[in-house]
Structures are given as structure tokens and as C-alpha cells.
Coordinates of C-alpha atoms in Angstrom, one line a residue:
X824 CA 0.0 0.0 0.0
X825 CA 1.1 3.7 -0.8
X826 CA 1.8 5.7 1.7
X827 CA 0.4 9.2 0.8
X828 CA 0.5 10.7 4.2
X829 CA 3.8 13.0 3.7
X830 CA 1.4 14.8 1.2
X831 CA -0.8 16.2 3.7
X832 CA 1.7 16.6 6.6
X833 CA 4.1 19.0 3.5
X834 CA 1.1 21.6 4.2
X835 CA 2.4 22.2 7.7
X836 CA 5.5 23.5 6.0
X837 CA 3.1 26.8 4.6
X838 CA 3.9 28.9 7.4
X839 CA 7.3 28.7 6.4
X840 CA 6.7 29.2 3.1
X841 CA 4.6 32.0 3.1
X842 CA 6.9 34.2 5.2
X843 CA 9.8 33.8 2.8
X844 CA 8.0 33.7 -0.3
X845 CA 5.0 36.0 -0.4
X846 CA 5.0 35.9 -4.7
X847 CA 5.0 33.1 -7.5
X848 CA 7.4 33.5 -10.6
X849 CA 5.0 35.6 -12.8
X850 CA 4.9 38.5 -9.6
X851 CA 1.2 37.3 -8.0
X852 CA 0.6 37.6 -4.7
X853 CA 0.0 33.8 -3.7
X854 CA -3.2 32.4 -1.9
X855 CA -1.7 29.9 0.8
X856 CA -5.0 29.0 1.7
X857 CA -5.7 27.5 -1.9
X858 CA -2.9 26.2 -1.8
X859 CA -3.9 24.6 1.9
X860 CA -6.9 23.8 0.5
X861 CA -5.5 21.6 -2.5
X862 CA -6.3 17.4 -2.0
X863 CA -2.5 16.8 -3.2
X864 CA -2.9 12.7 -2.0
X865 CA -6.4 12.0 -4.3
X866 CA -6.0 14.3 -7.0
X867 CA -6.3 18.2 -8.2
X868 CA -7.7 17.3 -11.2
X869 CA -11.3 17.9 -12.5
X870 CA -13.1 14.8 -13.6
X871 CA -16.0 15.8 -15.6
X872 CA -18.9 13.9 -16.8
X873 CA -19.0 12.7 -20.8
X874 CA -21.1 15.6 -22.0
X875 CA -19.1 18.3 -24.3
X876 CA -19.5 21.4 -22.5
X877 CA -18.2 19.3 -19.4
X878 CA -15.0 18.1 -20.8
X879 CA -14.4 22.1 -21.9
X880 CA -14.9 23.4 -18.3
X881 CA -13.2 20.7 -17.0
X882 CA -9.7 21.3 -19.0
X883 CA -10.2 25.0 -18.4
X884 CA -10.4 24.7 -14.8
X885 CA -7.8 22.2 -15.2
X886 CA -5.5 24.5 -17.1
X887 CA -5.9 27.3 -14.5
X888 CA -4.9 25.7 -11.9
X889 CA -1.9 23.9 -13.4
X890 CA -0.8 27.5 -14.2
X891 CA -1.2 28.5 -10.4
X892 CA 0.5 25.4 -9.0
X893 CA 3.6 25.6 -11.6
X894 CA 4.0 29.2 -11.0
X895 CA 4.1 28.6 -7.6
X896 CA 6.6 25.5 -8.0
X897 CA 9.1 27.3 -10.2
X898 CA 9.6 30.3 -7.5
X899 CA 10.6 27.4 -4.3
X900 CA 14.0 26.5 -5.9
X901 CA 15.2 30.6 -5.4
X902 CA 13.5 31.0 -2.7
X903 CA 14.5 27.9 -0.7
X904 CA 18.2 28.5 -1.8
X905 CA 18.5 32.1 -0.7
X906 CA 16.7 31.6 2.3
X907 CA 20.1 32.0 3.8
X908 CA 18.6 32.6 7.6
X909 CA 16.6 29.2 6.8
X910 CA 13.6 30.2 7.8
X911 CA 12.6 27.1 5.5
X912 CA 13.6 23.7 6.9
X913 CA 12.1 21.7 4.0
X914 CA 11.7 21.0 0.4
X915 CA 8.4 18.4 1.0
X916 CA 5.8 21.0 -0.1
X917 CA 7.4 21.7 -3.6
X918 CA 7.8 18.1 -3.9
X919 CA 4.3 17.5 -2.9
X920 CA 2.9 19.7 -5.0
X921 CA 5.1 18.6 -7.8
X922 CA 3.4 15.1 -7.0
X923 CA 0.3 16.4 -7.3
X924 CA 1.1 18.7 -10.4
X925 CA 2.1 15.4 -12.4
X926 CA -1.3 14.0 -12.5
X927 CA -2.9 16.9 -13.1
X928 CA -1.0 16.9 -16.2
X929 CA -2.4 13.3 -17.0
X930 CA -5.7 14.3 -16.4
X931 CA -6.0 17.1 -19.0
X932 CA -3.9 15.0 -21.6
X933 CA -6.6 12.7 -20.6
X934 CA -9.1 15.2 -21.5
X935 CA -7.4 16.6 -24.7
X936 CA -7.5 12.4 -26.3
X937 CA -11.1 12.4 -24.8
X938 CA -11.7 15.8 -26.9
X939 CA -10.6 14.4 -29.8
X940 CA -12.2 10.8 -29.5
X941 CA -15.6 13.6 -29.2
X942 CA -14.8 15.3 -31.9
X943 CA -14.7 18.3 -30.1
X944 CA -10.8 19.4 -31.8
X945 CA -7.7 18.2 -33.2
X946 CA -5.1 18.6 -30.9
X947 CA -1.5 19.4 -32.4
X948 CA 1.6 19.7 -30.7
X949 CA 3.9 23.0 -31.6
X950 CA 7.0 23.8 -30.7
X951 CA 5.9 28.2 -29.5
X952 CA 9.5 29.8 -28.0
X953 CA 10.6 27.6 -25.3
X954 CA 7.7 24.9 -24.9
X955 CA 6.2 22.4 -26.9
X956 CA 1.9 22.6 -26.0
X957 CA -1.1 21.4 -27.2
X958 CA -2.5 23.5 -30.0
X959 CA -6.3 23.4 -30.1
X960 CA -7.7 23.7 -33.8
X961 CA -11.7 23.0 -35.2
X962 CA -12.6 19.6 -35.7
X963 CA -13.3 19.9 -39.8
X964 CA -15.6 16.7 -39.9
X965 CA -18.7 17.7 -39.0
X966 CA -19.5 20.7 -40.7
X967 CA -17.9 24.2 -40.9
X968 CA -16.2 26.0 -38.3
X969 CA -15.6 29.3 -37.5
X970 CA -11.9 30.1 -36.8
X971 CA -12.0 33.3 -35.8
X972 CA -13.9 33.0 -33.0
X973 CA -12.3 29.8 -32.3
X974 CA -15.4 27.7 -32.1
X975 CA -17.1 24.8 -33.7
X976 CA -20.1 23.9 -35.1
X977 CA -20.9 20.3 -33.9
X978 CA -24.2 20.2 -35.2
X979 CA -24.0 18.3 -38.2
X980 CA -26.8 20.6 -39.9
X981 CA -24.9 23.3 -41.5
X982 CA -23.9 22.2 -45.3
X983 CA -26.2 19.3 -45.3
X984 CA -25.7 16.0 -45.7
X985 CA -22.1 14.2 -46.4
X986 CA -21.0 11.0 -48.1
X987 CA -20.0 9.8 -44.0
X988 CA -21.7 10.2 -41.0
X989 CA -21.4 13.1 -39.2
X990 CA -19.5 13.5 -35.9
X991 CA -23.1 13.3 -33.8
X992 CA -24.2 10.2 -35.6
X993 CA -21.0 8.4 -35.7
X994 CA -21.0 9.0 -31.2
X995 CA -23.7 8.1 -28.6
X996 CA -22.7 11.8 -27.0
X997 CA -25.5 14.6 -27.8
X998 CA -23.4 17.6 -29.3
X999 CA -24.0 20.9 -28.6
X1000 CA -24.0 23.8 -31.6
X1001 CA -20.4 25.0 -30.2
X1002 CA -17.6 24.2 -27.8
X1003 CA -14.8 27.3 -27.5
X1004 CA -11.6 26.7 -27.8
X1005 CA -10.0 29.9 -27.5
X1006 CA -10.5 29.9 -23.6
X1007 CA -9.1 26.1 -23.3
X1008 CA -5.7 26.9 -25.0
X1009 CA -2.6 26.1 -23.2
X1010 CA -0.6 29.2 -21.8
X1011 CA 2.4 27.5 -21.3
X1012 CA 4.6 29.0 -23.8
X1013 CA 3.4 32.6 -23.4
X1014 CA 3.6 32.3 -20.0
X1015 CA 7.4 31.3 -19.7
X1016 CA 8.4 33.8 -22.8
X1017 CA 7.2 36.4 -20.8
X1018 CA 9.0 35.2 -17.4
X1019 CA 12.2 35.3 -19.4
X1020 CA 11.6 38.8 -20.8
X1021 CA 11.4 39.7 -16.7
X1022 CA 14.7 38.1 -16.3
X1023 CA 16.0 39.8 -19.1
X1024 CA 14.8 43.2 -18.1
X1025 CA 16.0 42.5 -14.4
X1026 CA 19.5 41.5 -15.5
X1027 CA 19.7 44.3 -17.7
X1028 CA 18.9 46.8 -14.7
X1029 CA 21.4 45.3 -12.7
X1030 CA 24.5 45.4 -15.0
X1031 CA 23.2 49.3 -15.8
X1032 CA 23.5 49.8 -12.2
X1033 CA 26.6 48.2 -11.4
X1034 CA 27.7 50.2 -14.8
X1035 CA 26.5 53.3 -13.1
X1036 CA 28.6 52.6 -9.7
X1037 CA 31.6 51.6 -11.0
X1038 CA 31.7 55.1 -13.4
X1039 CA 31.2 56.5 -10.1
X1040 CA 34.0 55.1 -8.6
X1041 CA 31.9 53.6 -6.0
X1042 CA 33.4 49.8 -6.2
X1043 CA 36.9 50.9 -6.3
X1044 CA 37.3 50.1 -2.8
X1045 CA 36.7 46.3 -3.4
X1046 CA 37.6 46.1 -7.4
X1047 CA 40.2 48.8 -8.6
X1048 CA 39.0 49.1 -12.2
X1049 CA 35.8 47.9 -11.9
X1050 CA 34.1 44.5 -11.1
X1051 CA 35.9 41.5 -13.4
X1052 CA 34.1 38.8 -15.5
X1053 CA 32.7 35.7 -13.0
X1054 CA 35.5 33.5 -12.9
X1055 CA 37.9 35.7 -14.8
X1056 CA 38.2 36.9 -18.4
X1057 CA 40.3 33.8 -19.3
X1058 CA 37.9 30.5 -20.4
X1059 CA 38.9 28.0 -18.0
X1060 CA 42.2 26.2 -19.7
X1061 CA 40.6 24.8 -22.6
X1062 CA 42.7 22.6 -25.2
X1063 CA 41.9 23.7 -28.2
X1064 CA 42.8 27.2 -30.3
X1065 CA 39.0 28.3 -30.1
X1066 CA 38.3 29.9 -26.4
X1067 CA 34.7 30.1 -25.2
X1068 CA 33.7 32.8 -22.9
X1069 CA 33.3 31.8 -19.3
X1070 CA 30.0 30.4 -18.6
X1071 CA 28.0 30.1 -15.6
X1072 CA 28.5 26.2 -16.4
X1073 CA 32.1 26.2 -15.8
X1074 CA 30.8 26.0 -12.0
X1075 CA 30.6 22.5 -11.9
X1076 CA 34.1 21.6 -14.0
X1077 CA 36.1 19.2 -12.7
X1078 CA 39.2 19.9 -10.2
X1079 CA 42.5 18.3 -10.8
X1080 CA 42.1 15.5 -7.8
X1081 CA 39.3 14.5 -8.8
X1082 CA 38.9 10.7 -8.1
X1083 CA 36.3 8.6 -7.1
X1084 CA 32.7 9.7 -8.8
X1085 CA 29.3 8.4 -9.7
X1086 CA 27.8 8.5 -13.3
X1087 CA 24.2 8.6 -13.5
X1088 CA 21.6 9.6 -16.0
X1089 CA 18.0 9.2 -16.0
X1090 CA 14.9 8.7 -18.5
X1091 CA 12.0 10.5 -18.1
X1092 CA 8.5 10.7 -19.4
X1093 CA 9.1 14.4 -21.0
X1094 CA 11.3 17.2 -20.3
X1095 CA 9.3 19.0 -17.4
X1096 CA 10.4 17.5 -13.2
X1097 CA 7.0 19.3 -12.3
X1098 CA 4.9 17.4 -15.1
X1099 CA 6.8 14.2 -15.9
X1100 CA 7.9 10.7 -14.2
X1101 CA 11.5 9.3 -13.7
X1102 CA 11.2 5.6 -16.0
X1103 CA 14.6 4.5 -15.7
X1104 CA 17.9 5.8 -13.8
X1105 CA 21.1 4.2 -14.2
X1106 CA 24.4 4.5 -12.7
X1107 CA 27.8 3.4 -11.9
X1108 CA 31.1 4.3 -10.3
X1109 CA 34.9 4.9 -11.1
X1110 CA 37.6 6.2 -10.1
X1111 CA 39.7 9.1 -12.2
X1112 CA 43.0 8.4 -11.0
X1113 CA 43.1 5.6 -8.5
X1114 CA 43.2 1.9 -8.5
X1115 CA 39.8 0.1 -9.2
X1116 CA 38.8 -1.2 -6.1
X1117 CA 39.9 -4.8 -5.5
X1118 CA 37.0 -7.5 -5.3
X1119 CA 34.7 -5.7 -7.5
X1120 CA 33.3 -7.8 -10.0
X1121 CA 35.3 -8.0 -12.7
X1122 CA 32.2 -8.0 -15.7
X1123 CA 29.2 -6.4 -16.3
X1124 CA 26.4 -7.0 -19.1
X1125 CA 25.1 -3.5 -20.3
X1126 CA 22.4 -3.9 -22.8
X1127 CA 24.8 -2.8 -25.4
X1128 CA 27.5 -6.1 -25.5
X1129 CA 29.9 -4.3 -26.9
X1130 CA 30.4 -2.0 -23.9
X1131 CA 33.4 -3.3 -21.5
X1132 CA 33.1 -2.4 -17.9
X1133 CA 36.7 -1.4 -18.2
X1134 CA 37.1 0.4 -14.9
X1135 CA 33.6 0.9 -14.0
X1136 CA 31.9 -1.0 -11.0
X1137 CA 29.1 -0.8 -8.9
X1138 CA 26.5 -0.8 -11.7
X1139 CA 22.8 -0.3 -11.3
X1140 CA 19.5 -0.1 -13.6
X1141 CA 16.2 1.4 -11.6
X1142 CA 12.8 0.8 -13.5
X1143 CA 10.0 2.5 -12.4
X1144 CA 6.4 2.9 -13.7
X1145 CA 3.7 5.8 -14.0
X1146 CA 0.4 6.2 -13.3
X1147 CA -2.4 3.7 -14.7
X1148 CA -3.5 7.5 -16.4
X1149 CA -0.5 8.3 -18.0
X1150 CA 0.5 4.3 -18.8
X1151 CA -3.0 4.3 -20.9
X1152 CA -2.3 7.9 -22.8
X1153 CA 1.1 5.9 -23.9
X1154 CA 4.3 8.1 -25.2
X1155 CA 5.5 7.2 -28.6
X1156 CA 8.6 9.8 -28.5
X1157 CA 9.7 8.7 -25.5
X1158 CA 9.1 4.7 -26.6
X1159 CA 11.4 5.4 -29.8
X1160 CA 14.0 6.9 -28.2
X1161 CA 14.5 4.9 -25.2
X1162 CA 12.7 1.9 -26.3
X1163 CA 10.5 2.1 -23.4
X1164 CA 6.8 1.7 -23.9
X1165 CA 5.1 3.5 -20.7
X1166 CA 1.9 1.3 -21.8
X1167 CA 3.3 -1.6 -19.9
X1168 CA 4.6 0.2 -17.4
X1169 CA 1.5 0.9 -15.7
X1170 CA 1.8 0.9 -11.4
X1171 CA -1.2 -1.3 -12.6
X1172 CA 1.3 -4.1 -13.7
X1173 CA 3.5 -4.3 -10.6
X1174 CA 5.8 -0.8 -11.5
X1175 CA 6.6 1.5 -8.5
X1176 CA 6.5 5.3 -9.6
X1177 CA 9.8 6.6 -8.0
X1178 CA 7.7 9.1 -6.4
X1179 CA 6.2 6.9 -4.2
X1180 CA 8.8 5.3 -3.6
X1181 CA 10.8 6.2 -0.2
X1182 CA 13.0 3.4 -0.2
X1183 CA 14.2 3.9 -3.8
X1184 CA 14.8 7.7 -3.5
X1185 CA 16.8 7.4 0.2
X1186 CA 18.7 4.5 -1.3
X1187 CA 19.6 7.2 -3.9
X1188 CA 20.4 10.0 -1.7
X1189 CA 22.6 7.7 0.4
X1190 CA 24.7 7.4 -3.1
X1191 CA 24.6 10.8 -4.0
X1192 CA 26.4 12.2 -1.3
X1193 CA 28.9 10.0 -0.4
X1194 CA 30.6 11.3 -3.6
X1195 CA 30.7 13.6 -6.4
X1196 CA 28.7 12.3 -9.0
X1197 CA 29.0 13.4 -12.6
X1198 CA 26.4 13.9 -15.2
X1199 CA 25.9 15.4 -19.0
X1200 CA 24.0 18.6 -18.9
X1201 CA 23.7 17.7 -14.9
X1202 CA 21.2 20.4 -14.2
X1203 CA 18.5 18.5 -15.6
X1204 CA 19.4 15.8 -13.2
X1205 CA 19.5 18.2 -10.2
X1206 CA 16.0 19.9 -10.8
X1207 CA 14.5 16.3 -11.2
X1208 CA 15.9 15.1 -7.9
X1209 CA 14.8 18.5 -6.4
X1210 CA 11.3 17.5 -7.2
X1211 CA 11.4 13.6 -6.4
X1212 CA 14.1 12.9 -3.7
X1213 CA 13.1 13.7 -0.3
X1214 CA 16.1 15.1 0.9
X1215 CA 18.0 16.3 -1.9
X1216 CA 17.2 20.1 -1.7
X1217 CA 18.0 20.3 1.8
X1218 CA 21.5 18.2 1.5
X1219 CA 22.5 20.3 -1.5
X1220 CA 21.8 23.3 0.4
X1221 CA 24.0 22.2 3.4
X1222 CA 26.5 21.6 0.8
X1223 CA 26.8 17.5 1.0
X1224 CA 26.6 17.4 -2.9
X1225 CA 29.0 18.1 -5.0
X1226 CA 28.1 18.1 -9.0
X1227 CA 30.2 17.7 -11.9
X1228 CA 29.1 18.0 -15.2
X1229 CA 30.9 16.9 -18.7
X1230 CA 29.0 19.0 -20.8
X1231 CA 31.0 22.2 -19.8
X1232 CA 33.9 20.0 -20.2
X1233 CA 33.1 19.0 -24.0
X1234 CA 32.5 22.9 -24.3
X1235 CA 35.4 24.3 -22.9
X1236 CA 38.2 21.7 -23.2
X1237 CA 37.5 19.8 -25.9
X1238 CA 39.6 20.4 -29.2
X1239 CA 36.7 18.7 -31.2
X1240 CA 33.8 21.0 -29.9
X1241 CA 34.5 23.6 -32.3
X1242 CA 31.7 26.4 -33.1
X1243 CA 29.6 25.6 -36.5
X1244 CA 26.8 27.2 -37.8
X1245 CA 24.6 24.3 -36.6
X1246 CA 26.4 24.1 -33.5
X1247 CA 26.9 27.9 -32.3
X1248 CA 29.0 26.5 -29.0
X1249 CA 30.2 23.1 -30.6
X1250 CA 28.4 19.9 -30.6
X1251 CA 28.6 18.7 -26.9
X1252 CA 26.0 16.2 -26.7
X1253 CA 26.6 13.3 -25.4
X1254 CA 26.6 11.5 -28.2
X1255 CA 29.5 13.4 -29.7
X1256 CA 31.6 14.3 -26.7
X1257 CA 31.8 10.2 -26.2
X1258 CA 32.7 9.5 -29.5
X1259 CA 35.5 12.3 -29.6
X1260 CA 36.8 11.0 -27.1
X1261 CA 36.8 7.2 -27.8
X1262 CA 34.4 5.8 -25.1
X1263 CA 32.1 5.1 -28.3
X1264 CA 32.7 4.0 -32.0
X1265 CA 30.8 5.9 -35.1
X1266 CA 29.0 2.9 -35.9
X1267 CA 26.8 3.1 -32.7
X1268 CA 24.8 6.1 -30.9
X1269 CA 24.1 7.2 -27.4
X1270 CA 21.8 4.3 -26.5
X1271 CA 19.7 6.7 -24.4
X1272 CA 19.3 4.6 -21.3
X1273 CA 20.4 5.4 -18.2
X1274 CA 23.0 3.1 -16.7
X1275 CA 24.5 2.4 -21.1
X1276 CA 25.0 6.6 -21.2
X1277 CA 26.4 6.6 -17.4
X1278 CA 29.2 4.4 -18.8
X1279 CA 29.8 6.0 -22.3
X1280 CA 30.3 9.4 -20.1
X1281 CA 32.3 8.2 -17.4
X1282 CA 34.7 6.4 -20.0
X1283 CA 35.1 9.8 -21.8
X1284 CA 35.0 11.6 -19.1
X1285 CA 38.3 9.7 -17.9
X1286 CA 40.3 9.4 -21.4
X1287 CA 39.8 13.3 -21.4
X1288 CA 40.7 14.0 -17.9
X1289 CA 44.1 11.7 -18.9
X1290 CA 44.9 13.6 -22.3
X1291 CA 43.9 16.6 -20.4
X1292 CA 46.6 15.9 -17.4
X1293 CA 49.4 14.6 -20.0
X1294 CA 48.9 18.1 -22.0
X1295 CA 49.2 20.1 -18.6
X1296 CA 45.8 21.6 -20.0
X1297 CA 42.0 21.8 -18.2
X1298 CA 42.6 21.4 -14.6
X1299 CA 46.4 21.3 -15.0
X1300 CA 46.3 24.5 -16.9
X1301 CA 47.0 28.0 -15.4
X1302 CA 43.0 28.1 -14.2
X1303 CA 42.6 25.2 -13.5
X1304 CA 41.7 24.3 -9.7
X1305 CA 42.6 21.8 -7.4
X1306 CA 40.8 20.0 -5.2
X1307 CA 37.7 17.9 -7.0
X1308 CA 36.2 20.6 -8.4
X1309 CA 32.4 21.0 -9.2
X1310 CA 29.4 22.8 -7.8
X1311 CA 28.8 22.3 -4.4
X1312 CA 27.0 24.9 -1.7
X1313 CA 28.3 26.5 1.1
X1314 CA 31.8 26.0 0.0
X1315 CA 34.6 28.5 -1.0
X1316 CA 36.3 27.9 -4.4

């Protein structure tokens, strides 16, 4: 039996909450008591009855409050992490709202199919600025629509009759003239273009005014001649003739004693911590310099036989399921990259969801902080452990993790990753960072499961770091730094 409990209890931390962080990310005031008031355990969603109008008011009210929750969940990460008087003890009501946040999602993909299967729209998905939504368009079987008022005639009268059925006699629902669709479109994009355009604005004001105070003469006291570049004007050692401007990556580079780490990379069910489920995580360990521990097993199958285990041990692959909601909805992308079907991986058919899943995420924790471990592109394994690993926020904010990422690497130190007009910074995926640096031949591609890329990354990651030390480049160069390296809180570099 689940144990849904926490997600009540995570309201007692709104006190706490609502002291430090009186406003979402879009500037709104925000209404704790909604927010009390939310069943996070059983469900946020609205389930309508089968009727047309129902299904539209139920993703409307559906979209709205997904909007409140997410804006609400995307301001806790700054707030929690400059609460530097901790006034905020714990990360459970983000998480818990997160929880709840994910199957709300389900529940109005659940209405957009059921839409559809009503003939009430087409749904499309469109890539608008920096999300891909669900685009709402006329359902064109049944009759004309009008698009510019964004609704559709379901009546099956206008233009007569037509060589097929029409939509209300091929369906047992009873249609009604129109169903709008210009208040049931989804925000999503419009709503983070125009959080960006704050940030812009905001970071724009704040380099003006350090501008202004440094032509005043008013930070000569701490910088004579103004306030340098974060992390110096020189890139960070790189070992190539191009030189990429520092970067707010080159944070969680890797120090020159660097040693034991853990890969891991995870799968998920989209791109989005606060909408999406964890499917698969793998991970493993080696060591960068030192001897690989005696009496580890001396093989490992990966799914991929013609990966060798080489130096890596302590290997692990972590399935985990979704919702009986989302399993049904299914995910092709998702199915043909990975080559994981989420229809069988309903909790239904014996799967645990990692986020309900205690036991799995402590197990985790307990791994992630007993070294540095190492990822590609690692903050989008750090905001989906914020949201799913009870404990993760608060250890990384007391500075127990340490993060180490090899896409700044590829970027900054690899001769390969050259600037193209398809790739303005280089091409540091994965894919071509392991290949460059021979933990992957060009017959084969980045297998795009977790524990398989863990290996490919790691093995890079260590043929670089040993051309790197050889050349006196990266962290052996003149900015390089000692110790291990990578971001970690709380700690001086």
C-alpha cells in the first residue's frame, strides 16, 4: 500500500513558506489557503462527466490551476536557496505539490485524447518559444467551423448532408451547436516567454547599475578598475585554439584530484520535473586516478555487448512505472528513443512510480552524497531530484553534494567541440563528446538509457581528464583548480 501521508503533513511547512516567499514566478501575490486547500494525495484534477460542454470546463479549470501550481513550484527552488537565515527547513511541499502537479497533467492530456475521440478538436503539438503545447484547432468533420472566433459547429446541420456520418451520428454523446476553444488553450509558452523577458529586463537593470557605480568610482574600494568577468576573463584552460567565454557552467568543471565519482543519468517521461515521471535511472562508479577497487566484479552485461566495464563498478539499472492514467495515454517519443513503452509500465502491472517510492529515493540520496557524481547537462538531473528525492534540496543546500558535469567539459576543453553554424557553441551532446573521445565508435549512438549513457560518459570523461593531465591543460592548466572541483553549496572555491 502507498503511503500518501507526507502529502498532507508538506502543508504544515506553509507557514514557512509564506513568510519567505510572499509571490509566484510571474509577480502574484499567492493564496496559501488555496494552496492549503489543495487534496494533493487523491488528486487536483477535474473529472467531468462525458457531455461536451463538461470536458471544456473541466480542462479549463484544469489549465488554470496547473498555471497556479507551476508558478508557484518554479519560484521554491530561489527562494529555498536564498533563504540564507533558513527560515525554510524543508523542500516536502514543492515536492508534494510537484506530485500532485504530475497528475494533473495526465488528467487534461486525458481530457485533450477524450476531446478528440468527441470530436470536439484536433489537438497538435507546436514547438511556440521555449515549450512544446497542445494547440487546439476546429474539428473539420462535421460541418464548418468558424476560426475566428475559435469555435465549432458540432451540429451536423450546416452544409447538409455528407457521403460519412457526421461526428453526432457516428458517437452516442449529444453535441452541442459550439464548444470554444479559445478559452481552453494552453498558456504554457506565453507564459514562460514572458517570465524570461522579466529576467531579461531584471538582468539588464542590474548590470546598468553596477555600470552606473563603477563610473562613479563607488566599487573601487573592493575592485580597482571595476568589477571583473565571474570567474575571470580567461575561459577555463581549454585545449583547443578556439576559447569560449566563461560560462556560468564552468561552475561544476572538474578539479585536478578529482577521483572517485558516480555516473548517473536518468529517463524520463518528458522534459518537465513538475509534469513528468522518472522511467529508468542508471548509474555506476569509477575512479579518475586511483586503483579500481579490489573484489569488485570484474564483468558487467550493459544492454549494449559491446560496452566493456573497463574500470567501472558498482553498476545499477532502476525501472520504475507511471500512473495507470499516464501508462493508458502511452508516449511514442519517448518509446522510440529509449525503447520504453510507458503502456506496460503501468503501477497497474507491478511498477513502483519513484515518487512513491521512499525506499528507492533514500537509497539514492545515500549514493549521491557520499561522492561527487557526474552527469551530462547535470542540471537536468539536479531539478528532477529536487522535485522527487526527499532530501535532496536540503542536502545540496548544506553543501553535501558536490556536481560535476561533462558538458562544460566538452565545451570548454574539448579540441573537437568547435563552433559551426549548426552548432553555435560546438556539438557537446553526449553522443558526440563520447565518440571524440573514444568511449564510443561511429557505428553506434548514445543508447539513451540510463545506466548504457552513465558508462559511455564516465569512460570519456576519464580518457579526457588523462589527455587533459598529459597536455598540462583543463585542470592542470594556469586556471585550472585543485581540489575535485564541481558545484557544491556552502563551499569556497
Amino acid at each position: 500500500m502507498i503511503d500518501r501521508t507526507w502529502l498532507d503533513a508538506a502543508k504544515e511547512d506553509i507557514p514557512q513558506w509564506a513568510a519567505s516567499m510572499p509571490k509566484d514566478a510571474d509577480g502574484t501575490t499567492i493564496d496559501w489557503d488555496w494552496v492549503r486547500s489543495l487534496d494533493l494525495a487523491h488528486g487536483v484534477g477535474t473529472i467531468p462527466e462525458s457531455t461536451p460542454q463538461s470536458i471544456h470546463d473541466a480542462l479549463k479549470a484544469d489549465y488554470a490551476t496547473r498555471e497556479r501550481l507551476e508558478s508557484i513550484i518554479a519560484q521554491c527552488n530561489s527562494a529555498f536557496m536564498t533563504d540564507f537565515d533558513r527560515f525554510i527547513g524543508s523542500y516536502r511541499l514543492p515536492r508534494a505539490l510537484a506530485y500532485a502537479n504530475r497528475r494533473l497533467n495526465d488528467n487534461i492530456n486525458t481530457l485533450l485524447r477524450l476531446g478528440e475521440q468527441q470530436h470536439l478538436w484536433v489537438v497538435s503539438r507546436e514547438r511556440r518559444g521555449r515549450a512544446t503545447i497542445a494547440v487546439l484547432k476546429p474539428y473539420s468533420g462535421s460541418g464548418p467551423s468558424n476560426d475566428d472566433q475559435g469555435m465549432l459547429d458540432l451540429s451536423g446541420e450546416a452544409g447538409g448532408t455528407s457521403a460519412g456520418n457526421t461526428a453526432a451520428e457516428n458517437s452516442d454523446v449529444k453535441f452541442p451547436t459550439t464548444v470554444a476553444l479559445d478559452d481552453v488553450q494552453d498558456r504554457t509558452a506565453a507564459i514562460l516567454d514572458a517570465r524570461a523577458e522579466r529576467r531579461k529586463a531584471q538582468r539588464f537593470q542590474k548590470r546598468a547599475g553596477d555600470a552606473a557605480m563603477a563610473r562613479a568610482n563607488l566599487s573601487g574600494a573592493t575592485s580597482p578598475g571595476g568589477a571583473a568577468l565571474p570567474g575571470g576573463a580567461a575561459a577555463s584552460g581549454n585545449a583547443t585554439g578556439h576559447h569560449p567565454k566563461p560560462d556560468w557552467r564552468d561552475a561544476y568543471l572538474p578539479g585536478r584530484d578529482v577521483d572517485a565519482v558516480m555516473g548517473i543519468d536518468i529517463e524520463t517521461t518528458g522534459i518537465d520535473p513538475a509534469r513528468d515521471y522518472i522511467i529508468d535511472v542508471g548509474f555506476e562508479f569509477m575512479n579518475m586516478a586511483s586503483p579500481r577497487p579490489a573484489g569488485e566484479p570484474e564483468t558487467y552485461a550493459y544492454e549494449q555487448g559491446y560496452y566493456a566495464a573497463g574500470d567501472a563498478y558498482g553498476q545499477s539499472r532502476l525501472a520504475f512505472g507511471v500512473p495507470p492514467e499516464n501508462a493508458a495515454l502511452g508516449n511514442a517519443l519517448i518509446a522510440k528513443l529509449t525503447g520504453i513503452d510507458v503502456r506496460g509500465r503501468s503501477s497497474e502491472a507491478g511498477y513502483r512510480l519513484f515518487d512513491e517510492w521512499p525506499q528507492a529515493q533514500a537509497g539514492l540520496l545515500a549514493r549521491l552524497t557520499q561522492q561527487p557524481y557526474v552527469a551530462h547537462n547535470a542540471t537536468f538531473e539536479h531539478s528532477w531530484f529536487m522535485l522527487n528525492v526527499a532530501g535532496y534540496a536540503e542536502s545540496y543546500r548544506a553543501g553535501r553534494i558536490t556536481i560535476i558535469d561533462t558538458l562544460p567539459m566538452s565545451r570548454q576543453w574539448d579540441p573537437g567541440a568547435v563552433p559551426t553554424n549548426e552548432h553555435p557553441y560546438g556539438d557537446n551532446t553526449l553522443d558526440a563528446y563520447a565518440k571524440r573521445q573514444g568511449a564510443l565508435d561511429s557505428a553506434h549512438n548514445e543508447r539513451h538509457l540510463g545506466l548504457e549513457d552513465s558508462h559511455i560518459m564516465l569512460v570519456a570523461m576519464k580518457h579526457h581528464l588523462a589527455a587533459l593531465k598529459a597536455q598540462g591543460k583543463g585542470p592542470w592548466g594556469s586556471t585550472g583548480r585543485a581540489g575535485v572541483g564541481g558545484k557544491s553549496c556552502g563551499r569556497k572555491r
